[in-house]
Amino acid sequence: MPLPFIPIVIALAVGGVAGGAVVANLENITYALKGKKIAVLGARAVGKTTLLTYMEKGILIERYKQTLDKQEIERTRIKLGDLDILLKKTDDVSGDKAAYGVWKKLFDEADLVLYVVRTDLLLKHDSRAEERAEDDMRQVQGWINECNSKKQFFIVGNHWNSDPDFKNLTPDQIGNYVDRFRALPVVKKMTQLAGGAATVKVALGSLATEKDSDTLIGLIFRQVEK
């Protein structure tokens, strides 16, 4: 099932049902209304728009279309198992380096920053993907140094389903796969530039199916500091 979403005005109806989710009590609503603003950054074709659209509307994009100009993403409530999170309005931004100025504005306004990469390409040591990731993180490092407020930062690896090695893994081997990603020199460099291993979190997964998307989104938000 896709992620249900509830606009803030509907979330005020205690005990009501909306988007397939039951608003159980005032405590849950109060928690949800605290809200977080996310910035989803990354190069072209890594899955930024797919991730934001799924969280906003509960639908997956079937065909890639490059984001040329920023698109507004409405505030959204996510109920996924024990998660009950309200995301403030944000923007879907271009993956071009020319959009760094737009990225910085979004970064400055965000509580939570998700930098999305292609897991499959980095594990293949794709030089273009590696160079782009390091260039982006150098920009981020400058923004972190200029910023007065603490940002929660995630490296989100998408497209692990496109890696042939992953397809042959058994469930008990996935942990080793994640460790291999974390040990990549480029991931260590990215982590260092973004603030270090003590503050940067990693979430790996796929946006290929609704189930995979739910799992990845749950993995991200269960690591968010309340």
Short mmCIF file of C-alpha atoms in Angstrom, two decimals:
data_model
loop_
_atom_site.label_atom_id
_atom_site.label_comp_id
_atom_site.label_asym_id
_atom_site.label_seq_id
_atom_site.Cartn_x
_atom_site.Cartn_y
_atom_site.Cartn_z
CA MET A 1 0.00 0.00 0.00
CA PRO A 2 1.27 3.51 -0.74
CA LEU A 3 2.02 5.86 2.08
CA PRO A 4 -1.16 7.65 3.21
CA PHE A 5 -0.85 11.39 3.58
CA ILE A 6 -3.01 13.81 5.56
CA PRO A 7 -2.99 17.57 5.11
CA ILE A 8 -2.54 19.52 8.31
CA VAL A 9 -6.12 20.79 8.36
CA ILE A 10 -7.42 17.22 8.36
CA ALA A 11 -4.97 16.13 11.02
CA LEU A 12 -6.82 18.27 13.54
CA ALA A 13 -9.82 15.93 13.51
CA VAL A 14 -9.17 13.72 16.52
CA GLY A 15 -10.31 10.16 15.94
CA GLY A 16 -11.10 10.90 12.29
CA VAL A 17 -10.07 8.78 9.34
CA ALA A 18 -8.26 10.28 6.37
CA GLY A 19 -5.99 8.93 3.65
CA GLY A 20 -6.51 5.42 5.03
CA ALA A 21 -4.96 6.35 8.41
CA VAL A 22 -6.70 6.67 11.76
CA VAL A 23 -5.75 9.68 13.84
CA ALA A 24 -5.74 7.92 17.19
CA ASN A 25 -5.32 10.63 19.81
CA LEU A 26 -4.32 14.20 20.54
CA GLU A 27 -0.82 13.18 21.64
CA ASN A 28 -0.05 11.72 18.22
CA ILE A 29 -1.43 14.79 16.48
CA THR A 30 0.59 17.14 18.67
CA TYR A 31 3.72 15.19 17.83
CA ALA A 32 2.93 15.23 14.13
CA LEU A 33 2.28 18.97 14.14
CA LYS A 34 5.78 19.71 15.37
CA GLY A 35 6.83 19.20 11.76
CA LYS A 36 10.18 18.93 10.03
CA LYS A 37 11.31 20.55 6.83
CA ILE A 38 13.44 18.34 4.63
CA ALA A 39 15.85 19.22 1.85
CA VAL A 40 16.33 16.46 -0.72
CA LEU A 41 19.51 17.10 -2.69
CA GLY A 42 21.52 15.16 -5.25
CA ALA A 43 22.57 14.92 -8.89
CA ARG A 44 20.22 14.22 -11.78
CA ALA A 45 18.49 10.83 -11.98
CA VAL A 46 19.27 9.69 -8.43
CA GLY A 47 15.62 9.60 -7.31
CA LYS A 48 14.94 12.96 -5.62
CA THR A 49 11.62 13.59 -7.36
CA THR A 50 10.54 9.96 -6.95
CA LEU A 51 11.18 10.12 -3.21
CA LEU A 52 9.41 13.45 -2.69
CA THR A 53 6.43 12.55 -4.88
CA TYR A 54 5.94 9.24 -3.08
CA MET A 55 6.02 10.92 0.31
CA GLU A 56 3.65 13.66 -0.84
CA LYS A 57 1.14 11.70 -2.95
CA GLY A 58 1.81 8.01 -2.33
CA ILE A 59 2.55 7.31 -5.99
CA LEU A 60 5.72 6.19 -7.76
CA ILE A 61 6.98 7.89 -10.89
CA GLU A 62 7.21 5.37 -13.73
CA ARG A 63 9.35 7.38 -16.14
CA TYR A 64 12.30 9.66 -15.39
CA LYS A 65 11.79 13.32 -16.19
CA GLN A 66 14.52 15.79 -15.35
CA THR A 67 13.57 18.51 -12.87
CA LEU A 68 14.54 21.78 -14.54
CA ASP A 69 12.92 24.29 -12.20
CA LYS A 70 12.09 23.86 -8.54
CA GLN A 71 8.64 22.43 -7.83
CA GLU A 72 6.72 23.01 -4.62
CA ILE A 73 5.99 19.92 -2.52
CA GLU A 74 3.00 20.34 -0.22
CA ARG A 75 3.22 19.65 3.49
CA THR A 76 2.55 16.01 4.10
CA ARG A 77 1.77 13.68 6.98
CA ILE A 78 3.33 10.22 6.89
CA LYS A 79 1.89 7.35 8.91
CA LEU A 80 4.00 4.25 8.51
CA GLY A 81 3.80 1.68 11.29
CA ASP A 82 4.81 3.49 14.46
CA LEU A 83 5.87 6.60 12.53
CA ASP A 84 3.65 9.66 12.57
CA ILE A 85 5.49 12.58 11.00
CA LEU A 86 4.35 15.85 9.48
CA LEU A 87 6.70 17.25 6.85
CA LYS A 88 6.55 20.94 6.16
CA LYS A 89 6.27 22.33 2.66
CA THR A 90 9.52 22.03 0.69
CA ASP A 91 10.83 22.17 -2.89
CA ASP A 92 11.93 19.59 -5.44
CA VAL A 93 15.08 21.09 -6.98
CA SER A 94 17.18 20.53 -10.08
CA GLY A 95 20.17 18.21 -9.86
CA ASP A 96 22.39 20.50 -11.95
CA LYS A 97 25.39 22.17 -10.34
CA ALA A 98 23.97 25.45 -11.60
CA ALA A 99 21.24 24.99 -8.96
CA TYR A 100 23.68 25.16 -6.01
CA GLY A 101 22.25 28.55 -5.07
CA VAL A 102 18.75 27.04 -4.81
CA TRP A 103 20.18 24.08 -2.89
CA LYS A 104 21.77 26.39 -0.34
CA LYS A 105 18.53 28.25 0.32
CA LEU A 106 16.72 24.96 0.84
CA PHE A 107 19.57 23.66 3.01
CA ASP A 108 19.48 26.75 5.21
CA GLU A 109 15.73 26.37 5.81
CA ALA A 110 15.75 22.59 6.44
CA ASP A 111 15.84 20.60 9.67
CA LEU A 112 16.75 17.38 7.88
CA VAL A 113 18.95 17.09 4.78
CA LEU A 114 18.80 13.99 2.56
CA TYR A 115 21.59 13.72 -0.01
CA VAL A 116 20.59 11.00 -2.50
CA VAL A 117 23.13 8.96 -4.45
CA ARG A 118 23.11 5.94 -6.77
CA THR A 119 24.25 3.04 -4.60
CA ASP A 120 24.85 0.87 -7.65
CA LEU A 121 27.11 3.43 -9.37
CA LEU A 122 29.23 4.15 -6.30
CA LEU A 123 29.75 0.42 -5.67
CA LYS A 124 30.94 0.15 -9.28
CA HIS A 125 33.41 3.00 -8.58
CA ASP A 126 31.82 5.06 -11.35
CA SER A 127 34.22 8.02 -11.62
CA ARG A 128 31.58 10.56 -12.69
CA ALA A 129 29.28 9.64 -9.81
CA GLU A 130 32.18 9.77 -7.35
CA GLU A 131 33.44 13.14 -8.58
CA ARG A 132 29.98 14.66 -8.51
CA ALA A 133 29.30 13.41 -4.97
CA GLU A 134 32.55 14.90 -3.68
CA ASP A 135 31.89 18.21 -5.45
CA ASP A 136 28.43 18.40 -3.90
CA MET A 137 29.75 17.59 -0.44
CA ARG A 138 32.37 20.33 -0.67
CA GLN A 139 29.53 22.76 -1.25
CA VAL A 140 27.64 21.30 1.69
CA GLN A 141 30.70 21.58 3.92
CA GLY A 142 30.80 25.32 3.26
CA TRP A 143 27.11 25.68 4.07
CA ILE A 144 27.54 23.72 7.31
CA ASN A 145 30.38 26.00 8.36
CA GLU A 146 28.24 29.07 7.70
CA CYS A 147 25.12 27.68 9.40
CA ASN A 148 24.24 28.51 13.00
CA SER A 149 21.69 25.72 13.44
CA LYS A 150 22.37 21.99 13.58
CA LYS A 151 21.29 19.95 10.57
CA GLN A 152 20.50 16.25 10.61
CA PHE A 153 22.27 14.88 7.55
CA PHE A 154 21.65 11.61 5.69
CA ILE A 155 23.40 9.97 2.78
CA VAL A 156 20.55 8.08 1.12
CA GLY A 157 21.60 5.34 -1.27
CA ASN A 158 18.95 4.59 -3.88
CA HIS A 159 18.93 2.02 -6.72
CA TRP A 160 20.54 -0.85 -4.84
CA ASN A 161 18.06 -3.05 -6.72
CA SER A 162 19.96 -2.13 -9.91
CA ASP A 163 23.16 -3.68 -8.58
CA PRO A 164 23.58 -7.29 -9.81
CA ASP A 165 25.43 -8.18 -6.61
CA PHE A 166 22.47 -7.15 -4.48
CA LYS A 167 20.05 -9.36 -6.42
CA ASN A 168 22.04 -12.44 -5.40
CA LEU A 169 22.10 -11.62 -1.69
CA THR A 170 20.26 -13.58 0.97
CA PRO A 171 18.64 -11.56 3.79
CA ASP A 172 21.45 -12.39 6.22
CA GLN A 173 24.01 -10.91 3.80
CA ILE A 174 22.45 -7.45 3.45
CA GLY A 175 24.31 -6.14 6.49
CA ASN A 176 27.62 -6.96 4.80
CA TYR A 177 26.41 -5.15 1.67
CA VAL A 178 25.66 -2.01 3.69
CA ASP A 179 29.07 -2.25 5.38
CA ARG A 180 30.72 -2.48 1.96
CA PHE A 181 28.97 0.73 0.89
CA ARG A 182 29.98 2.56 4.07
CA ALA A 183 33.60 1.45 3.58
CA LEU A 184 33.86 2.96 0.08
CA PRO A 185 36.51 5.72 0.00
CA VAL A 186 34.06 8.11 -1.63
CA VAL A 187 31.43 7.48 1.05
CA LYS A 188 34.02 8.03 3.79
CA LYS A 189 35.03 11.28 2.09
CA MET A 190 31.42 12.41 1.74
CA THR A 191 30.81 11.61 5.40
CA GLN A 192 33.85 13.60 6.47
CA LEU A 193 32.87 16.64 4.40
CA ALA A 194 29.28 16.55 5.71
CA GLY A 195 30.30 16.59 9.36
CA GLY A 196 31.80 13.23 10.24
CA ALA A 197 30.62 9.74 11.11
CA ALA A 198 29.27 10.85 14.49
CA THR A 199 26.63 13.07 12.86
CA VAL A 200 26.06 11.72 9.33
CA LYS A 201 23.66 8.80 8.99
CA VAL A 202 23.37 6.37 6.06
CA ALA A 203 20.19 4.77 4.70
CA LEU A 204 20.31 2.37 1.76
CA GLY A 205 17.44 0.98 -0.24
CA SER A 206 15.34 1.35 -3.35
CA LEU A 207 12.38 3.29 -4.69
CA ALA A 208 11.53 0.63 -7.27
CA THR A 209 8.33 -0.56 -5.58
CA GLU A 210 5.91 0.72 -2.93
CA LYS A 211 7.18 -1.88 -0.44
CA ASP A 212 10.80 -0.92 -1.06
CA SER A 213 9.94 2.77 -0.79
CA ASP A 214 8.11 2.26 2.52
CA THR A 215 11.12 0.38 3.86
CA LEU A 216 13.61 3.08 2.82
CA ILE A 217 11.48 5.93 4.16
CA GLY A 218 10.95 4.08 7.43
CA LEU A 219 14.71 3.48 7.72
CA ILE A 220 15.39 7.19 7.29
CA PHE A 221 12.82 8.56 9.71
CA ARG A 222 13.42 5.99 12.44
CA GLN A 223 16.95 7.38 12.64
CA VAL A 224 15.84 11.01 12.88
CA GLU A 225 16.54 12.61 16.24
CA LYS A 226 13.29 13.70 17.89
#
